[in-house]
Short mmCIF file of C-alpha atoms and ligand atoms in Angstrom, two decimals:
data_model
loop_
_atom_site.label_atom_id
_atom_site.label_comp_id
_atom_site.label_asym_id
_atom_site.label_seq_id
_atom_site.Cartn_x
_atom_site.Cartn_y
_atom_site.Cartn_z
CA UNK L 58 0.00 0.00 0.00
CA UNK L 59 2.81 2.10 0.97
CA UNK L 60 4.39 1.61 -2.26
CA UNK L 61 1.13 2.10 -4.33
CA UNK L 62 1.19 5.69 -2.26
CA UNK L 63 4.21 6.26 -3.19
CA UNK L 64 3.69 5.72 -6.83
CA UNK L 65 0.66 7.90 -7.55
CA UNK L 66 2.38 10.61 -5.33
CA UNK L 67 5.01 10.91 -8.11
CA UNK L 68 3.23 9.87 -11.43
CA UNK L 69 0.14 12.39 -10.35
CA UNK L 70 0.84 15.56 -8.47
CA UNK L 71 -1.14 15.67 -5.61
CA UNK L 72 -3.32 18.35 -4.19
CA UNK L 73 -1.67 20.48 -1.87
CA UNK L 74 -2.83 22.07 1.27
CA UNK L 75 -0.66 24.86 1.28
CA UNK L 76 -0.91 27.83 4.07
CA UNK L 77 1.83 29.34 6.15
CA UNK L 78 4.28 27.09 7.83
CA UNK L 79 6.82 27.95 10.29
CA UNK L 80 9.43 24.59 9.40
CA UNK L 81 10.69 25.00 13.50
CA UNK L 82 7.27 24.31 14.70
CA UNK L 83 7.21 21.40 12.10
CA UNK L 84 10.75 20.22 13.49
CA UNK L 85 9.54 20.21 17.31
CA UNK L 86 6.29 18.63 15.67
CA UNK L 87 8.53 15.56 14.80
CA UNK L 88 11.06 15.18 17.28
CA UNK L 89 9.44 12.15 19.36
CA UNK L 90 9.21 10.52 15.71
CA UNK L 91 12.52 11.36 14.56
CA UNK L 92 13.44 10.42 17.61
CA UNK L 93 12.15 6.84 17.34
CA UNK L 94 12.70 6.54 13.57
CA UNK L 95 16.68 7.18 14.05
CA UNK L 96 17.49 5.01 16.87
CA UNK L 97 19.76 5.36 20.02
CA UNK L 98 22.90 5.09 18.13
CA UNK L 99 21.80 8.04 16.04
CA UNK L 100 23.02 11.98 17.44
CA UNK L 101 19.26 14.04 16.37
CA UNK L 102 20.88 17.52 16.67
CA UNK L 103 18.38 20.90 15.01
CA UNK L 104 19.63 24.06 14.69
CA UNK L 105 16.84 26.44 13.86
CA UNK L 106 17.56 29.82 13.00
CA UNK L 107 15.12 31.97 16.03
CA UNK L 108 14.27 34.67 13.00
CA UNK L 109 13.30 31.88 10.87
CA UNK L 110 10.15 33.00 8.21
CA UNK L 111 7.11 31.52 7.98
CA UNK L 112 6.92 29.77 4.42
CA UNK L 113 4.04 28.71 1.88
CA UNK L 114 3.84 24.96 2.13
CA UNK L 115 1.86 22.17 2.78
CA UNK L 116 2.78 20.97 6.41
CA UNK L 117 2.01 16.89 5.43
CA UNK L 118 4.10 16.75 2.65
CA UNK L 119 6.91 18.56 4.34
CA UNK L 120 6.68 16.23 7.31
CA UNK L 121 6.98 13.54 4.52
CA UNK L 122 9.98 14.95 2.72
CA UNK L 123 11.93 15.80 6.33
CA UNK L 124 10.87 12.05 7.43
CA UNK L 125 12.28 10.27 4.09
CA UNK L 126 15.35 11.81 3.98
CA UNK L 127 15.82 11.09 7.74
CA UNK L 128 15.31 7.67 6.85
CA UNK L 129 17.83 7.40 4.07
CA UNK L 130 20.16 9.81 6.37
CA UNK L 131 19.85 6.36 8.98
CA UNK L 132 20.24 3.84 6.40
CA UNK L 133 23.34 5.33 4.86
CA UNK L 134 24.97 5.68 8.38
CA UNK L 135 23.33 2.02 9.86
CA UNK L 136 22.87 -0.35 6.72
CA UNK L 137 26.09 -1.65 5.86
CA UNK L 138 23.87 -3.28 2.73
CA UNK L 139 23.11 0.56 1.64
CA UNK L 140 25.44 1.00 -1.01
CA UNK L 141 25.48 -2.63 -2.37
CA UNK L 142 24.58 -2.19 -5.52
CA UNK L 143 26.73 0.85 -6.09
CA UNK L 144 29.01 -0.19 -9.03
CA UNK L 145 31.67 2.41 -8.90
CA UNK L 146 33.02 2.05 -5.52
CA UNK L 147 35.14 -1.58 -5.51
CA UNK L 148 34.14 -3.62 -2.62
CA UNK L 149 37.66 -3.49 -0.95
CA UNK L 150 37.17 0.28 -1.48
CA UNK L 151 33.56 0.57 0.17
CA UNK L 152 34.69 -1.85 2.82
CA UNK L 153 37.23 0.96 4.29
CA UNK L 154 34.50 3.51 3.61
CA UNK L 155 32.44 1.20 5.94
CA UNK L 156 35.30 0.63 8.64
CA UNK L 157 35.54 4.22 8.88
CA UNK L 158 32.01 5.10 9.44
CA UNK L 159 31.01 2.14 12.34
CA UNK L 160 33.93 4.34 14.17
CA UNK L 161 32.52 7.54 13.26
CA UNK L 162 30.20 9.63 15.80
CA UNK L 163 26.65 8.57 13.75
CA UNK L 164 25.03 12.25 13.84
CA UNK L 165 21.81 13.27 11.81
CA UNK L 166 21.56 17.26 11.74
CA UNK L 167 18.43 19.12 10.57
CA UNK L 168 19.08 22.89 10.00
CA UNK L 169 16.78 25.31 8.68
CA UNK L 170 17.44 29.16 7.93
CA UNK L 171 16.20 31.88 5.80
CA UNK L 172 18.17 32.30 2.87
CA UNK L 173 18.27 34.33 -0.48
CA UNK L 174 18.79 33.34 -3.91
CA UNK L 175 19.83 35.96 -6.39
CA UNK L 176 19.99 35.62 -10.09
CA UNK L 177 23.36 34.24 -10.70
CA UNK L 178 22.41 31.56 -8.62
CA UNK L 179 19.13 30.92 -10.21
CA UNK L 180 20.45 30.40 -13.65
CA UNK L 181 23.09 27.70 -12.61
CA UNK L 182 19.51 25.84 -11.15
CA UNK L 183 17.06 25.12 -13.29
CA UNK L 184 13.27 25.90 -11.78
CA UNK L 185 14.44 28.45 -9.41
CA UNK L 186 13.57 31.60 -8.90
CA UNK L 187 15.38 34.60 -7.24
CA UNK L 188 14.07 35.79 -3.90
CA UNK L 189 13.86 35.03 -0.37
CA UNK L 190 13.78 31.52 1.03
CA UNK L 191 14.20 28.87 3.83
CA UNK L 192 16.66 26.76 3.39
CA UNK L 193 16.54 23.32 5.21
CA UNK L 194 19.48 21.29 5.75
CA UNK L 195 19.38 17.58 6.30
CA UNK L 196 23.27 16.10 7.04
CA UNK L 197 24.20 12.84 7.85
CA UNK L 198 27.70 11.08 8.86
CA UNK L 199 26.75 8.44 6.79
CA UNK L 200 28.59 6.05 3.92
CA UNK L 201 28.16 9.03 1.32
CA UNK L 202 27.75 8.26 -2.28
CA UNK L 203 29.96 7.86 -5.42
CA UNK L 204 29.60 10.20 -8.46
CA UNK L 205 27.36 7.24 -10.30
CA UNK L 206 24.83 7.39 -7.62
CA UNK L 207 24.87 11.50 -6.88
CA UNK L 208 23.83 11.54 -10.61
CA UNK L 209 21.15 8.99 -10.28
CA UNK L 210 19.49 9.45 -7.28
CA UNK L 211 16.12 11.30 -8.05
CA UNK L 212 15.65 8.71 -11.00
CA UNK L 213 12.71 6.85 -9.99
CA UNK L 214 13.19 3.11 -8.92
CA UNK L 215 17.18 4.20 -8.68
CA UNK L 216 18.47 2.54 -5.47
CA UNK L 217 21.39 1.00 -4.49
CA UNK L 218 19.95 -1.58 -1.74
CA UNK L 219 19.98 -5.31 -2.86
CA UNK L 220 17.08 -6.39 -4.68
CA UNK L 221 14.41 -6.31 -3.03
CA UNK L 222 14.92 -3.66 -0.06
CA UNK L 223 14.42 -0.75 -1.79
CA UNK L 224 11.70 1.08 -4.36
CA UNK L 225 14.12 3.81 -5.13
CA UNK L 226 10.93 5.67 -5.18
CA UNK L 227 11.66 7.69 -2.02
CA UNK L 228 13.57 10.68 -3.14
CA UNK L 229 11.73 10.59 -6.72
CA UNK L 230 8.35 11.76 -4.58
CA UNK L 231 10.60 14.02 -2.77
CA UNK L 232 11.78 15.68 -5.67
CA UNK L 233 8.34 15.72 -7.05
CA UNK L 234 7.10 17.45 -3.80
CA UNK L 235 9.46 19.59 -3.46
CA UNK L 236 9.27 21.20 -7.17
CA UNK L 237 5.78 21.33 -7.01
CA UNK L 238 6.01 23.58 -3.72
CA UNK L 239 8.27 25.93 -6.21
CA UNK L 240 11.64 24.97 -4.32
CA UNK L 241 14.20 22.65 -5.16
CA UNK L 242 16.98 20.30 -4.00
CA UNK L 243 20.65 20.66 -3.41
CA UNK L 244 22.80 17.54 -2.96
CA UNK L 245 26.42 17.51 -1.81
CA UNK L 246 27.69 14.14 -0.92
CA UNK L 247 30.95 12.45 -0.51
CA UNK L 248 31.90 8.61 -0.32
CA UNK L 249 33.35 7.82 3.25
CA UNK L 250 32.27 11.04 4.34
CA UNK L 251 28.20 11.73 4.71
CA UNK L 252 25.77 13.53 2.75
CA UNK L 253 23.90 17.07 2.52
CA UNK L 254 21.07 17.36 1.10
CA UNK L 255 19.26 21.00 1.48
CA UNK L 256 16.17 21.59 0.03
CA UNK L 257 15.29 25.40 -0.65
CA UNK L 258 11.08 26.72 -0.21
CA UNK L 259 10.43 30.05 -1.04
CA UNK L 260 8.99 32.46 1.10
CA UNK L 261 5.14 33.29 0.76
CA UNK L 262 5.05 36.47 -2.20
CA UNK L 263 3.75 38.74 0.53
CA UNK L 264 7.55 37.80 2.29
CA UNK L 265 9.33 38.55 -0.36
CA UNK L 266 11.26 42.19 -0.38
CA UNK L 267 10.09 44.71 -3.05
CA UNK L 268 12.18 44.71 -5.71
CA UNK L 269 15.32 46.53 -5.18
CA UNK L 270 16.38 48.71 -7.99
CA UNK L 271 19.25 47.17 -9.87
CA UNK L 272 22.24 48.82 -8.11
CA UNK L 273 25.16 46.55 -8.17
CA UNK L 274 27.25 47.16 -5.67
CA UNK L 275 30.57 49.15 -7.49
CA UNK L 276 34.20 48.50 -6.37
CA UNK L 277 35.88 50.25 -4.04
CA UNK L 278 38.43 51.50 -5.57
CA UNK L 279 35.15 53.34 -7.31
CA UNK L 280 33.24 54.55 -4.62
CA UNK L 281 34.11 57.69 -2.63
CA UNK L 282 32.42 59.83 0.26
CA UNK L 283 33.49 63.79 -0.61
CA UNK L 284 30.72 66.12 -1.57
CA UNK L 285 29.36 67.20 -5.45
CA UNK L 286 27.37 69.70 -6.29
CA UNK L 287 25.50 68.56 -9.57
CA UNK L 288 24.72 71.47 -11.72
CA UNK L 289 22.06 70.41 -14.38
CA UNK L 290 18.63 71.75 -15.90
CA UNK L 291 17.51 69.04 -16.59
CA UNK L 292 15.35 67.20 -14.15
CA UNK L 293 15.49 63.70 -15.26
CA UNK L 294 19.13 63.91 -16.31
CA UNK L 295 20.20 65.25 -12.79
CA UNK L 296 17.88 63.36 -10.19
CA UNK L 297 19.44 60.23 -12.35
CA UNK L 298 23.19 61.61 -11.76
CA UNK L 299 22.30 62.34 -7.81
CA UNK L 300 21.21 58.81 -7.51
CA UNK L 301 24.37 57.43 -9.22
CA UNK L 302 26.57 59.73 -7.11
CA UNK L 303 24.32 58.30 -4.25
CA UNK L 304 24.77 54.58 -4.38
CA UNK L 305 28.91 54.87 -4.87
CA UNK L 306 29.19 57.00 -1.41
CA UNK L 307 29.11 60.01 -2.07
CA UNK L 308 27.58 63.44 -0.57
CA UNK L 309 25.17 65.68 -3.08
CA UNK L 310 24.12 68.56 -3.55
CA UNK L 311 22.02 70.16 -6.38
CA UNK L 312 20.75 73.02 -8.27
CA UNK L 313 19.14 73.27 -11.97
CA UNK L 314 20.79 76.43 -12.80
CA UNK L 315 24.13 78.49 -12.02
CA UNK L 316 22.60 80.94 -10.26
CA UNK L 317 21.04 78.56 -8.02
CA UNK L 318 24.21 76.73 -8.10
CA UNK L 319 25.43 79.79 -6.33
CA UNK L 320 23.33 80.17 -3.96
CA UNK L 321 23.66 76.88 -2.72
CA UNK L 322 27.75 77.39 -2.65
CA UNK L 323 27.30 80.73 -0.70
CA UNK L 324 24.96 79.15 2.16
CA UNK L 325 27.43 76.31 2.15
CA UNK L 326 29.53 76.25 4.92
CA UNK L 327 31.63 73.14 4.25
CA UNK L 328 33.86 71.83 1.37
CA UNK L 329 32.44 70.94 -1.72
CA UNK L 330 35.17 68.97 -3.11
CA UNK L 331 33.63 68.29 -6.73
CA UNK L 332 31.42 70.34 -9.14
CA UNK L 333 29.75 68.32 -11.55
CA UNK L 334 28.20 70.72 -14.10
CA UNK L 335 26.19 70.62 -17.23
CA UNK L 336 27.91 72.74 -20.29
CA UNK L 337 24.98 74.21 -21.65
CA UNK L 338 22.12 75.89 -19.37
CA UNK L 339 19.70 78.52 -19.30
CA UNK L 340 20.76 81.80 -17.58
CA UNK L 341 24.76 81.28 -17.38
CA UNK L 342 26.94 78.27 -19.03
CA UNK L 343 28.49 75.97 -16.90
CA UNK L 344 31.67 77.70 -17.83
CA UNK L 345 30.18 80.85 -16.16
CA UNK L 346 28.70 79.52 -13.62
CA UNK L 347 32.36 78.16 -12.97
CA UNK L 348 34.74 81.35 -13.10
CA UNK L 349 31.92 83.11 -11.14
CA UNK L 350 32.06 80.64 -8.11
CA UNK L 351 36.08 80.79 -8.53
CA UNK L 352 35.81 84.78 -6.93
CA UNK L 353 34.11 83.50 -3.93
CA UNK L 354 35.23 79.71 -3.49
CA UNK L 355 38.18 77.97 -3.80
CA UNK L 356 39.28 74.20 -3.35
CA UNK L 357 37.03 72.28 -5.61
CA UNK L 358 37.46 70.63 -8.73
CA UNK L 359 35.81 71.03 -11.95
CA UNK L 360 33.91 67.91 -14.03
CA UNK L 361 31.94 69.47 -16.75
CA UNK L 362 29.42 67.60 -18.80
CA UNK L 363 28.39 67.78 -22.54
CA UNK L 364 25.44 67.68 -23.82
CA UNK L 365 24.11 64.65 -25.82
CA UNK L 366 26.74 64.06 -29.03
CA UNK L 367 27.33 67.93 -28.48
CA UNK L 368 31.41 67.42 -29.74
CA UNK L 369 31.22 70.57 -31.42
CA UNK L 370 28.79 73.08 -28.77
CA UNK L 371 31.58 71.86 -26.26
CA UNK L 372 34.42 73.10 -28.90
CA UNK L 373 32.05 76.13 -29.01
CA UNK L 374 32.79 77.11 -25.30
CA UNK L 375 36.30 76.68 -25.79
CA UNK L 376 37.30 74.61 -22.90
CA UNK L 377 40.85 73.96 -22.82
CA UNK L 378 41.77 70.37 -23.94
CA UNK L 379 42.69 69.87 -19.91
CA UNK L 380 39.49 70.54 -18.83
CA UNK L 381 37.88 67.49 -17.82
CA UNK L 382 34.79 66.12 -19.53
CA UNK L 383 32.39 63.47 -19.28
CA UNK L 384 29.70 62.95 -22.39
CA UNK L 385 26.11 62.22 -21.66
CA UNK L 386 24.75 59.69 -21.88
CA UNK L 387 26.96 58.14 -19.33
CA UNK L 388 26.84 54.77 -17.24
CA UNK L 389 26.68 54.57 -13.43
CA UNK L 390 30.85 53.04 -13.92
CA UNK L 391 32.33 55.40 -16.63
CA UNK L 392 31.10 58.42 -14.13
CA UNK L 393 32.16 56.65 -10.86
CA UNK L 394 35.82 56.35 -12.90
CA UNK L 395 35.78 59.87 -14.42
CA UNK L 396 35.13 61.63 -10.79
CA UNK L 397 37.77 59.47 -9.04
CA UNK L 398 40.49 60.74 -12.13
CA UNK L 399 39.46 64.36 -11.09
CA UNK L 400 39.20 63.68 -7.96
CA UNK L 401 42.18 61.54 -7.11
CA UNK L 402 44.52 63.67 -9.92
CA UNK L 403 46.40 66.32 -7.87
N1 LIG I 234 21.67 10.07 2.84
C1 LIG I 234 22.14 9.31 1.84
N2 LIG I 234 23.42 8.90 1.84
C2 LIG I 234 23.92 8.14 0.84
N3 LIG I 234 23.17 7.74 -0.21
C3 LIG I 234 21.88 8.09 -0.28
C4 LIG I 234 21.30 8.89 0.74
N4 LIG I 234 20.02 9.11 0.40
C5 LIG I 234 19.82 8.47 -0.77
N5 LIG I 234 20.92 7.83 -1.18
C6 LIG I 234 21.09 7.05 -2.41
O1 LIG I 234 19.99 7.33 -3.27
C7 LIG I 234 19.31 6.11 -3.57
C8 LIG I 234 17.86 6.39 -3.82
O2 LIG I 234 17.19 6.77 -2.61
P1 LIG I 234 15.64 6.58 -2.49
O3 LIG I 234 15.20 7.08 -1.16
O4 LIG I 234 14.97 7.13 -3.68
O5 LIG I 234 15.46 5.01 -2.56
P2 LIG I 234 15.90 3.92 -1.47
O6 LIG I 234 16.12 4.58 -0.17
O7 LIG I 234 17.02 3.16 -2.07
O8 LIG I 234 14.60 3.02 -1.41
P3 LIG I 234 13.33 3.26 -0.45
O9 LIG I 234 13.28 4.71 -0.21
O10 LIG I 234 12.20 2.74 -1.20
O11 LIG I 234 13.64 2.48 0.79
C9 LIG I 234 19.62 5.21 -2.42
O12 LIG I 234 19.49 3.85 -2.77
C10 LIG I 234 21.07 5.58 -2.13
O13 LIG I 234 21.95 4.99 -3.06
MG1 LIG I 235 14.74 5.96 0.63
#
């Protein structure tokens, strides 16, 4: 019966109760069980995280998947009859491997933490997607398996007891649960030396953080912390370039026009170290605007700014060829580099 079970639970998806499920309370749920189901020989040792979230799951077919691979977790670290059937190891080979672990501390550890997956991750694993997550962690001190078998083991019917012991259903139903709960399962696993196998859920959508606006985070050797004064008329343009100076460190301050610009530098008690100024602007030209702040401030540097494929309007001002220059448009990097060049050139 257990076996027929088994078998519809992977060929047909089953229904799902899913509501909020908080996988400590599920852990301290199954203790007693674990408990029993491992033995005395076994160590049961959980370490849940105390901030742990709540996730989206169905609580029966977690208990399943936790009890399943606790059972396999025992059998690789009890059943010296567990890896018979694996072909790679030799026998003389697997018969050290078994030496080792009778001597070995038998320990079954259950973890579970909150966790985040971002995109890079995600595209190495198929079915995942980015965002917040638990992550539970199910480690035994166990025989550990050979390559031939870590690439095997969610095949259904794959199992590496003698004939007869084992379906080598177990894990296919766990993987089957698992993906259709929108997680999936990572295996690490070494012969002679245990086995890890973490299974990731995903938060409930109304756990997930918003969004955060693409910001990478830039290198150091790109960020910086003086103060600029961006200079620019246009809105969109400048509250773009204040953001960008933002996110790499640094201090802002801005004004749409020169004359504004000058305001701002005559209330301003402390250093501005940078101004970051658009060429062309109503009322006075950044190159105005410039040798006018020069008669009542001095030790800041100059990064001027021409206007979309402007070459020539810039030739126009006649800015000598030392002057430095950055052409819109311009990335988040090639301005971070440009001000550190001014900045950073003595
Ligand atoms: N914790 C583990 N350590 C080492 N090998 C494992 C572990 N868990 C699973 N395996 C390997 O994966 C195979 C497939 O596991 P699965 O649970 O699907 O079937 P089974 O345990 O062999 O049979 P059944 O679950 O029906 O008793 C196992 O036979 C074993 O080779
Ligand atoms: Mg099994």
């Amino acid at each position: 019966a257990a076996l027929t079970r088994q078998l519809l639970a992977f060929s047909r998806r089953q229904v799902l109760h899913v509501a909020p499920v908080n996988v400590g309370e599920i852990l301290r749920e199954m203790e007693k069980l674990l408990g029993r189901t491992l033995g005395e020989d076994i160590d049961l040792v959980t370490e849940v995280a105390p901030d742990l979230e709540p996730i989206e799951s169905d609580a029966d077919q977690l208990q399943q998947v936790i009890l399943h691979l606790a059972i396999n977790a025992r059998d690789a670290m009890t059943d010296p009859h567990f890896m018979a059937r694996a072909t790679a190891a030799s026998r003389d080979e697997l018969g050290h491997h078994l030496t080792q672990m009778r001597s070995r501390p038998k320990q079954l550890t259950i973890s579970a933490a909150n966790t985040s997956l971002d995109e890079a991750f995600c595209e190495k694993h198929v079915g995942v997607r980015p965002g917040r997550h638990v992550v539970i962690g199910i480690r035994d001190t166990g025989i550990g398996m050979p390559k031939e078998v870590r690439e095997h083991l969610f095949e259904p019917f794959f199992t590496t007891k003698e004939v007869g012991q084992g379906s080598g259903l177990g894990l296919s139903t766990v993987y089957g649960i698992v993906q259709q709960m929108g997680g999936f399962i990572k295996v690490e696993s070494e012969l002679g030396v245990g086995s890890a196998f973490m299974i990731y859920l995903p938060l409930a959508p109304s756990r997930q953080a918003p969004p955060k606006p693409a910001t990478r985070e830039a290198p150091d050797s790109l960020r910086g912390h003086e103060r600029i004064l961006v200079v620019e008329d246009e809105e969109v343009v400048r509250n773009l370039t204040v953001r960008m100076l933002q996110t790499l460190g640094y201090e802002t301050l801005q004004a749409s026009h020169g004359p504004e610009a000058l305001d701002i530098c005559r209330g301003h008690s402390e250093p501005i170290q940078l101004i970051l100024s658009d060429m062309v602007m109503p009322h006075m030209s950044g190159r105005e605007f410039v040798d006018e702040l020069r008669r009542v401030r001095s030790g800041f540097k100059v990064l001027f700014v021409s206007g979309y494929g402007s070459e020539d309007e810039v030739g126009g001002m006649a800015i000598g060829p030392d002057t430095p220059l950055i052409q819109k448009p311009f990335t988040r990097e090639s301005l971070a580099r440009k001000i550190r060049e001014v900045l950073d050139n003595s």
